[in-house]
Tab-separated table of C-alpha atoms in Angstrom:
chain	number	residue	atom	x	y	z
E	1298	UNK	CA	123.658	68.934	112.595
E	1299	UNK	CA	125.486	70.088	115.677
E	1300	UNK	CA	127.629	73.822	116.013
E	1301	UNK	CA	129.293	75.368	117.957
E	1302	UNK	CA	130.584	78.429	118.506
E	1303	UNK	CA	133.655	80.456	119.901
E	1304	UNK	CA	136.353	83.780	119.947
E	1305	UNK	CA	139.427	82.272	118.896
E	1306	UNK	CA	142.661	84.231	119.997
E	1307	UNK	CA	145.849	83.772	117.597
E	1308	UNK	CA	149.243	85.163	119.204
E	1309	UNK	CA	152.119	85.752	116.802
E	1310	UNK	CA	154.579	86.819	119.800
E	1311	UNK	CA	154.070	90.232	118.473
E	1312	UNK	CA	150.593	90.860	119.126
E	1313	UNK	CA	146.829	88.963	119.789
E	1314	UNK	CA	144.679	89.150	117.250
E	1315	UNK	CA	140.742	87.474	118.685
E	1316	UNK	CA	138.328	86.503	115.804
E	1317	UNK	CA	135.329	84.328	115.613
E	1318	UNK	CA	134.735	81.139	114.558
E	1319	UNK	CA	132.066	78.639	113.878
E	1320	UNK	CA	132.002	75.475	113.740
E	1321	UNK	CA	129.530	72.893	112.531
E	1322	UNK	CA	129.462	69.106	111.226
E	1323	UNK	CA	127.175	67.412	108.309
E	1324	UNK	CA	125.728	68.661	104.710
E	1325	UNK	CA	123.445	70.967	106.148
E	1326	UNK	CA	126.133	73.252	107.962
E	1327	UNK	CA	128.220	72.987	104.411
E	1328	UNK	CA	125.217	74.868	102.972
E	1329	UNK	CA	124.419	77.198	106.165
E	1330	UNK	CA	127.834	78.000	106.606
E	1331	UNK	CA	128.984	79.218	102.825
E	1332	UNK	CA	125.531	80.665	102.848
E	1333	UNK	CA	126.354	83.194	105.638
E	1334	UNK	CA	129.605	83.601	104.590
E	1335	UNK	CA	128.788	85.129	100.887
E	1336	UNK	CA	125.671	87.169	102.923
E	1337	UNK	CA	128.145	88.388	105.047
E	1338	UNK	CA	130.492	89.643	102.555
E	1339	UNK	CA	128.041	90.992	100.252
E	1340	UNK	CA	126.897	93.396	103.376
E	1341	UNK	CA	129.791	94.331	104.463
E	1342	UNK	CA	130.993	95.779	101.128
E	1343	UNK	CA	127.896	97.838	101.182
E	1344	UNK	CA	128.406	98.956	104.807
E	1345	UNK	CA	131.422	97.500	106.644
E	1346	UNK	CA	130.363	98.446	110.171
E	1347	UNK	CA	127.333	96.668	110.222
E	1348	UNK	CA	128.455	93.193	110.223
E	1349	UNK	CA	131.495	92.287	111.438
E	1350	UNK	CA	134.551	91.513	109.007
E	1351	UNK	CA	133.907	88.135	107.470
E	1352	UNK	CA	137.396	86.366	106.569
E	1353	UNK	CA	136.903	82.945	105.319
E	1354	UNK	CA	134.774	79.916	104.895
E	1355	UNK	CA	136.149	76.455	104.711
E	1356	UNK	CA	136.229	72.933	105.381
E	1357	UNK	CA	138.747	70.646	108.028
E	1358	UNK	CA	141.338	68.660	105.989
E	1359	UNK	CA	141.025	65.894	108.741
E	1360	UNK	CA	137.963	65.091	110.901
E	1361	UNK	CA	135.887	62.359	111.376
E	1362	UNK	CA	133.048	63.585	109.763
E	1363	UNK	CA	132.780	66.670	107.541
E	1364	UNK	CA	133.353	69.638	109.275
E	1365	UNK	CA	132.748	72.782	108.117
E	1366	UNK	CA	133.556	76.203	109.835
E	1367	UNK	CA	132.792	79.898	109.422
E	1368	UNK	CA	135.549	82.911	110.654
E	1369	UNK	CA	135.004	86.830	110.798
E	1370	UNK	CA	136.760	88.912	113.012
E	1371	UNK	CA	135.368	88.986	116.448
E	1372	UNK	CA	133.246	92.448	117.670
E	1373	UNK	CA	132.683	92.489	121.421
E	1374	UNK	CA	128.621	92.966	121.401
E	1375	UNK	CA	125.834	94.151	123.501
E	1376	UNK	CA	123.001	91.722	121.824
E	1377	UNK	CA	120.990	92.514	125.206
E	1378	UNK	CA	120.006	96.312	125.182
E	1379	UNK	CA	117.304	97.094	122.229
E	1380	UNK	CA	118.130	98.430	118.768
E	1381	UNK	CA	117.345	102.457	118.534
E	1382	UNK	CA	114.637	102.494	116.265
E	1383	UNK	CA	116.050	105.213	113.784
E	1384	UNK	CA	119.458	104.703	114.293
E	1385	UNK	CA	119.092	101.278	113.309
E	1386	UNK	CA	116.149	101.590	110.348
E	1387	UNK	CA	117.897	104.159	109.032
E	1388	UNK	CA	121.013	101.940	108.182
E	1389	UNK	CA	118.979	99.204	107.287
E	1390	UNK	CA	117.180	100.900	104.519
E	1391	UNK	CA	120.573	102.212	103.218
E	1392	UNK	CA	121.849	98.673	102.911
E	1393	UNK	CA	118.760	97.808	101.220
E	1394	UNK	CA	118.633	100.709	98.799
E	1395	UNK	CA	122.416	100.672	98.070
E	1396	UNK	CA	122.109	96.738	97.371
E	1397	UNK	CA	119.718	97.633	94.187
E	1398	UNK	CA	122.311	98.383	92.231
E	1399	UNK	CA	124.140	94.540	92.427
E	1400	UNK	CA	121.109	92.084	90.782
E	1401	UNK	CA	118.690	93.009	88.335
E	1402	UNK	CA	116.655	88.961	89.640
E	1403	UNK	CA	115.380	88.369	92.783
E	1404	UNK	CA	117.240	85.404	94.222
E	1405	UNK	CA	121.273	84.793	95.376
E	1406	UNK	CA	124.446	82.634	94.067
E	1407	UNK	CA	124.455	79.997	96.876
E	1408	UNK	CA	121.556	78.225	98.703
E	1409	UNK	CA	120.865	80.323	102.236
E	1410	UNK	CA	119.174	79.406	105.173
E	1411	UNK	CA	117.045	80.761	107.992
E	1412	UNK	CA	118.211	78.661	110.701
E	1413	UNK	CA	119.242	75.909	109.225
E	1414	UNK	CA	116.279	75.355	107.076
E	1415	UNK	CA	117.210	76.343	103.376
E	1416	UNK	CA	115.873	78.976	101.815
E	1417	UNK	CA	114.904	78.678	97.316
E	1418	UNK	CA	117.114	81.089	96.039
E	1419	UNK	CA	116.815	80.310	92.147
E	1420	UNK	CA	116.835	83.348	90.319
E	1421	UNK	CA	113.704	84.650	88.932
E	1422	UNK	CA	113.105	88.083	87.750
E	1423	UNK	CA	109.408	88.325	89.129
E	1424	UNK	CA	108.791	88.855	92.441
E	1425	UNK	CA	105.670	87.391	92.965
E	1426	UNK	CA	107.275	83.789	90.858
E	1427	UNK	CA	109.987	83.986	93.617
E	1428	UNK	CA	108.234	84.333	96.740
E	1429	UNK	CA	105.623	81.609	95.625
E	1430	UNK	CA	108.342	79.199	95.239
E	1431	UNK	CA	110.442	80.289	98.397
E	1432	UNK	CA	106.494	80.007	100.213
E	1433	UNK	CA	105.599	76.863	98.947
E	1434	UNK	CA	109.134	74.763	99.403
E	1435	UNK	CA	108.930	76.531	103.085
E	1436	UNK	CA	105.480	74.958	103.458
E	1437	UNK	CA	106.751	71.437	102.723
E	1438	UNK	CA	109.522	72.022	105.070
E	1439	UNK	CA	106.911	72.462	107.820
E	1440	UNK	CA	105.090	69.174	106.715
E	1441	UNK	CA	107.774	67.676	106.675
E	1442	UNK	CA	108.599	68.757	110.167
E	1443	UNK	CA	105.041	68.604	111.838
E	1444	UNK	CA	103.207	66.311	109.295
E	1445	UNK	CA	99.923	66.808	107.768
E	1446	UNK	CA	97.127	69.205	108.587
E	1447	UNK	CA	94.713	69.439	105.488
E	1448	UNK	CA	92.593	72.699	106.294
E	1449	UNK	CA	96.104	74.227	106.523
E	1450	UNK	CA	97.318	73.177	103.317
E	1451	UNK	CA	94.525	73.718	101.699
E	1452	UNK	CA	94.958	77.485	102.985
E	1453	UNK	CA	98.563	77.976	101.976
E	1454	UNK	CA	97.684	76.594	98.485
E	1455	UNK	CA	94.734	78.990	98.178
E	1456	UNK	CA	97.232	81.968	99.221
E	1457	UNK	CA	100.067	80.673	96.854
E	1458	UNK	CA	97.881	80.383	94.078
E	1459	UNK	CA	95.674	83.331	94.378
E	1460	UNK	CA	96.607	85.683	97.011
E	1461	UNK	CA	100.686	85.742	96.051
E	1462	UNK	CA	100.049	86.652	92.452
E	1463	UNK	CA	97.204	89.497	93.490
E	1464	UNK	CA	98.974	90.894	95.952
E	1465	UNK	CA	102.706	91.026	94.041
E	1466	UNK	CA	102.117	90.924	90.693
E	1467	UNK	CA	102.353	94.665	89.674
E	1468	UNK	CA	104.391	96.702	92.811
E	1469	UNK	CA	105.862	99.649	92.040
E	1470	UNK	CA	107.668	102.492	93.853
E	1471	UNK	CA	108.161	105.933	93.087
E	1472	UNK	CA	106.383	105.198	89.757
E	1473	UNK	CA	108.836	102.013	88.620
E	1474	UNK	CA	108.798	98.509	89.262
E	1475	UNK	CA	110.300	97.184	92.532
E	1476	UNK	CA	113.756	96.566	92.434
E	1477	UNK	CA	115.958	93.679	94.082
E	1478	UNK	CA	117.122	94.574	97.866
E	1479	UNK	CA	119.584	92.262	99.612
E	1480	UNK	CA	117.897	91.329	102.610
E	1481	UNK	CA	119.234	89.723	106.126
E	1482	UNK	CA	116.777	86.674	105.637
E	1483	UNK	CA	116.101	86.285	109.199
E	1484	UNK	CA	116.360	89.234	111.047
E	1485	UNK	CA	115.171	89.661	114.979
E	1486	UNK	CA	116.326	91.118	117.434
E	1487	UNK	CA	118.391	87.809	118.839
E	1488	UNK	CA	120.723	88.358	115.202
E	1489	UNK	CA	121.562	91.541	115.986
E	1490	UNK	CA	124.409	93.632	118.652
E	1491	UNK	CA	125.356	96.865	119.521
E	1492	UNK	CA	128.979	97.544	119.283
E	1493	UNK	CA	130.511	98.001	122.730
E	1494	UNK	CA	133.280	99.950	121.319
E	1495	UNK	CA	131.892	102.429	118.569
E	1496	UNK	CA	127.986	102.025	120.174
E	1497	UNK	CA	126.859	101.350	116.455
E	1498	UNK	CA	124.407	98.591	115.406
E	1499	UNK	CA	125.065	95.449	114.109
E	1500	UNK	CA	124.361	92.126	112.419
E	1501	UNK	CA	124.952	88.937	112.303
E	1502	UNK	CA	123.704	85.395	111.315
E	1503	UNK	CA	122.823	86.764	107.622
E	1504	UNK	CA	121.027	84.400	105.742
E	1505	UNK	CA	120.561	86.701	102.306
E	1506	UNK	CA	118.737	86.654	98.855
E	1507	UNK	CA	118.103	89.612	97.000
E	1508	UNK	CA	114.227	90.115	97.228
E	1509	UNK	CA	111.321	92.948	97.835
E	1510	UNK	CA	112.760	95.263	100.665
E	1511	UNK	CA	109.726	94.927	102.573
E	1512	UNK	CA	109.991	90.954	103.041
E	1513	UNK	CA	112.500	91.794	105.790
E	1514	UNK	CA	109.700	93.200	107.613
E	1515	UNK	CA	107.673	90.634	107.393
E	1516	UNK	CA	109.853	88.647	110.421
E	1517	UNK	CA	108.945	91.755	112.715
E	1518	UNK	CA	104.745	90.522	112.399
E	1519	UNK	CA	106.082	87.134	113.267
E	1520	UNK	CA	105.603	86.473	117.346
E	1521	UNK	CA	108.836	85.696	117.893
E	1522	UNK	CA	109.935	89.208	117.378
E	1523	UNK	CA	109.503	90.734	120.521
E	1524	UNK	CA	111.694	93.697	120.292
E	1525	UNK	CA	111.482	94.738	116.400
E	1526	UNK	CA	107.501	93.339	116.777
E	1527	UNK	CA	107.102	97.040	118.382
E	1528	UNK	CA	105.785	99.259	115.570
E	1529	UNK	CA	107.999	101.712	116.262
E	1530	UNK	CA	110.164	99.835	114.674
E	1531	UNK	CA	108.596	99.386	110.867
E	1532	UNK	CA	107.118	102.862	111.121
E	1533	UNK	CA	110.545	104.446	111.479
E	1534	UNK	CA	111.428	102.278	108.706
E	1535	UNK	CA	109.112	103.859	106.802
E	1536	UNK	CA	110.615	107.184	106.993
E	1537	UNK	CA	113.837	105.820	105.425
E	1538	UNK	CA	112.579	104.033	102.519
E	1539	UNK	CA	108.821	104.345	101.917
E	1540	UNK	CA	106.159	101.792	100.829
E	1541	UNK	CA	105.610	100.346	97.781
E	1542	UNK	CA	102.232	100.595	96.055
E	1543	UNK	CA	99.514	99.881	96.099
E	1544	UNK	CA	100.833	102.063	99.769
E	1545	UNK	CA	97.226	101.024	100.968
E	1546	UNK	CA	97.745	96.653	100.792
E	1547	UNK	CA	101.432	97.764	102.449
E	1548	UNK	CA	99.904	95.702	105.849
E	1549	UNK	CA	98.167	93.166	103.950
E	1550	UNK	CA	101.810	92.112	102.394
E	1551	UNK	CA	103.446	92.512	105.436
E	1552	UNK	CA	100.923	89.768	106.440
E	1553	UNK	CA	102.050	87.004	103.450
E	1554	UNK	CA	105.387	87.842	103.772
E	1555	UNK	CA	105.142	87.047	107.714
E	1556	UNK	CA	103.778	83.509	106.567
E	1557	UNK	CA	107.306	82.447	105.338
E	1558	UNK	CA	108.977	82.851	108.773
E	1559	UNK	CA	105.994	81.116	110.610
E	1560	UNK	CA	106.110	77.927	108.780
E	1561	UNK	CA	109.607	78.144	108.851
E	1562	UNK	CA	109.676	78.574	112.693
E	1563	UNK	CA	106.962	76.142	113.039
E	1564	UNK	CA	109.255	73.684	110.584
E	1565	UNK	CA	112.497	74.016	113.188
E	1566	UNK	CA	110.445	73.895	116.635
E	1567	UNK	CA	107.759	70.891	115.994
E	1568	UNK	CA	104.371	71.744	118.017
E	1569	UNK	CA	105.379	76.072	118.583
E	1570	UNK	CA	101.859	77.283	118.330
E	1571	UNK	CA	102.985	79.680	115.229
E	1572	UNK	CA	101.591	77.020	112.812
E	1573	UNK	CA	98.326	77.731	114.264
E	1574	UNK	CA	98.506	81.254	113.949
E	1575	UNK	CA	100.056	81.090	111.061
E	1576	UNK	CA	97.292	79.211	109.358
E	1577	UNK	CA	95.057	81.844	110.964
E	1578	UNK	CA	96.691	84.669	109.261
E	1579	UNK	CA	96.599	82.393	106.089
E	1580	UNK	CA	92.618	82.201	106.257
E	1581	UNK	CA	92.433	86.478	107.151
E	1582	UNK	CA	94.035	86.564	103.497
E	1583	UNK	CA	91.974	83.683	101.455
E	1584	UNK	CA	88.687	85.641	103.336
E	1585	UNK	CA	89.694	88.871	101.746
E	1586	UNK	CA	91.274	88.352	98.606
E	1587	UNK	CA	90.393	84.496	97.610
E	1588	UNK	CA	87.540	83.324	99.795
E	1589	UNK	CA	86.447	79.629	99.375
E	1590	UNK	CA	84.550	77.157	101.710
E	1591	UNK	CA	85.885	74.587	104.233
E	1592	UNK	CA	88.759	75.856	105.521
E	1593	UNK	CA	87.143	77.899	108.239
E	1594	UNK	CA	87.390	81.498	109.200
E	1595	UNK	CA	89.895	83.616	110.637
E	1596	UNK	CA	90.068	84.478	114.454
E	1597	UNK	CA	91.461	88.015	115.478
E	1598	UNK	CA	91.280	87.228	118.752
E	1599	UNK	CA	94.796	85.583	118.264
E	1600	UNK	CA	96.255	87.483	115.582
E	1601	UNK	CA	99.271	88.214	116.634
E	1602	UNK	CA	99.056	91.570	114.341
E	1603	UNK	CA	95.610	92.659	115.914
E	1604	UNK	CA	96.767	92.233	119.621
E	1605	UNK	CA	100.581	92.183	119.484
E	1606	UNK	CA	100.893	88.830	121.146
E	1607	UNK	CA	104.635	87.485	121.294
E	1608	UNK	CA	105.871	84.133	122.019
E	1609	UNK	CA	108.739	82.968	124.550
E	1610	UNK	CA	111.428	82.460	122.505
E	1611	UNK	CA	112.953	78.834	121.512
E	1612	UNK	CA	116.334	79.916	123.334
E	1613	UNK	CA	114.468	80.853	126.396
E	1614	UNK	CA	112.463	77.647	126.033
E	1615	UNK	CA	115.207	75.331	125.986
């Protein structure tokens, strides 16, 4: 799969109108494409200035190969200067809190992606069903991607069968079952702007399903979230749209639900040392709530949620 992607200015001898398209080629971009498209729309009907206008999704009549492209208008962004902390969490829980009114199932209508990895989105109506799957087709992904490594699958089989259904099974908040939020699906700093004219955040690059709010906030445990990694970030968060219980396992879930973007990192970037620490953070959870023999033992020394450590990120890399 190749992309690209560009402001496009159209001129009608009256006036120039710029908006932004994206362009990309092959099966994959079909899916990633009408994937972010339907996010897009879906958030912007809940709040309209924080993503820009998306307009249309569609396919070239006449190209070589399939060709697939993605337009919304075009918002001049700052994607350089960090996020205010309750400026931005605040809006975020709205659009997560508003979006519990659309889908009574955890899941979406269309396959998304995270990258261009796709995500399960199969509806299900327990949390704890969806997440396994979405964890367990994420861990093939990563096989796929960097083959084989037994104590490591071993682990993430241990988690999905024991530690998922422990830890998700019965959440509730404010005294009810959790509810279905629409989530980003891959949000870091590097898929978000600030709007040059209006000085307002924004995102981009949505990749959605309706899930447990706090899986968004599972990314920001993940090392290559430098910016929304700070805690300042999840505890103002907090203030907006509170934990589910059991409150006191809130940083033990935060931990699975940072699983799914490590493998699927470690899946797109073959070698990144997040499959490592991923597994690491996989064996912290078997030694607490499944423990078993042979897989060996967890290190804090390079948990990235004990000391904070970050990675260089893959567009800085290449």
């Amino acid at each position: 799969m190749e992309s690209s992607t560009t402001p496009v200015d159209l001129n009608d001898s009256r006036t120039t109108k710029t908006f932004f398209v994206k362009i990309s080629y092959g099966e994959t971009s079909r899916v990633m494409l009408l994937g972010e498209c339907k996010s897009s729309k879906i958030i912007h009907e809940l709040m309209a200035d924080f993503i820009p206008k998306p307009l249309e999704y569609g396919k070239f009549e006449k190209a070589d190969i399939p060709t697939y492209f993605y337009m919304s208008e075009f918002v001049d962004l700052d994607t350089t200067t960090a996020q205010d902390p309750s400026e931005f969490c605040k809006l975020l829980a709205e659009i997560h809190r508003k979006s519990q009114t659309l889908s009574d199932k955890f899941g979406f209508g269309v396959t998304t992606c995270d990258g261009d990895r796709p995500h399960v989105v199969e509806w299900e109506s327990d949390w704890a069903v969806f997440y396994r799957k979405l964890f367990l087709h994420t861990l093939n992904l990563d096989i796929e991607s960097n083959g084989t490594w037994p104590k490591y699958e071993r682990a993430a089989h241990r988690v999905a069968d024991y530690v998922i259904p422990k830890l998700l099974t019965k959440l509730t908040w404010e005294g009810q079952p959790i509810k279905p939020s629409l989530i980003h699906g891959d949000l870091w700093e590097r898929n978000t702007g600030i709007n040059k004219e209006t000085n307002l955040p924004m995102l981009f690059d949505a990749g959605s399903y309706f899930a447990h709010n706090e899986m968004e906030l599972g990314h920001w445990a993940c090392e290559f979230s430098e910016t929304f990694g700070n805690k300042k970030y999840m505890d103002r968060y907090l203030e907006f749209f509170l934990k589910a219980e059991p409150a006191e396992e809130f940083e033990d879930r935060i931990r699975l639900y940072s699983l799914k973007g490590g493998m699927n990192y470690s899946a797109g970037y073959p070698g990144s040392q997040l499959r490592s620490s991923t597994c690491n953070s996989m064996l912290y959870l078997c030694e607490k709530y499944a423990p078993i023999d042979g897989i060996g033992k967890y290190d804090k020394s390079i948990g990235p949620i004990e000391t904070g450590a970050r990675i260089v990120s893959h567009e800085e890399i290449r």
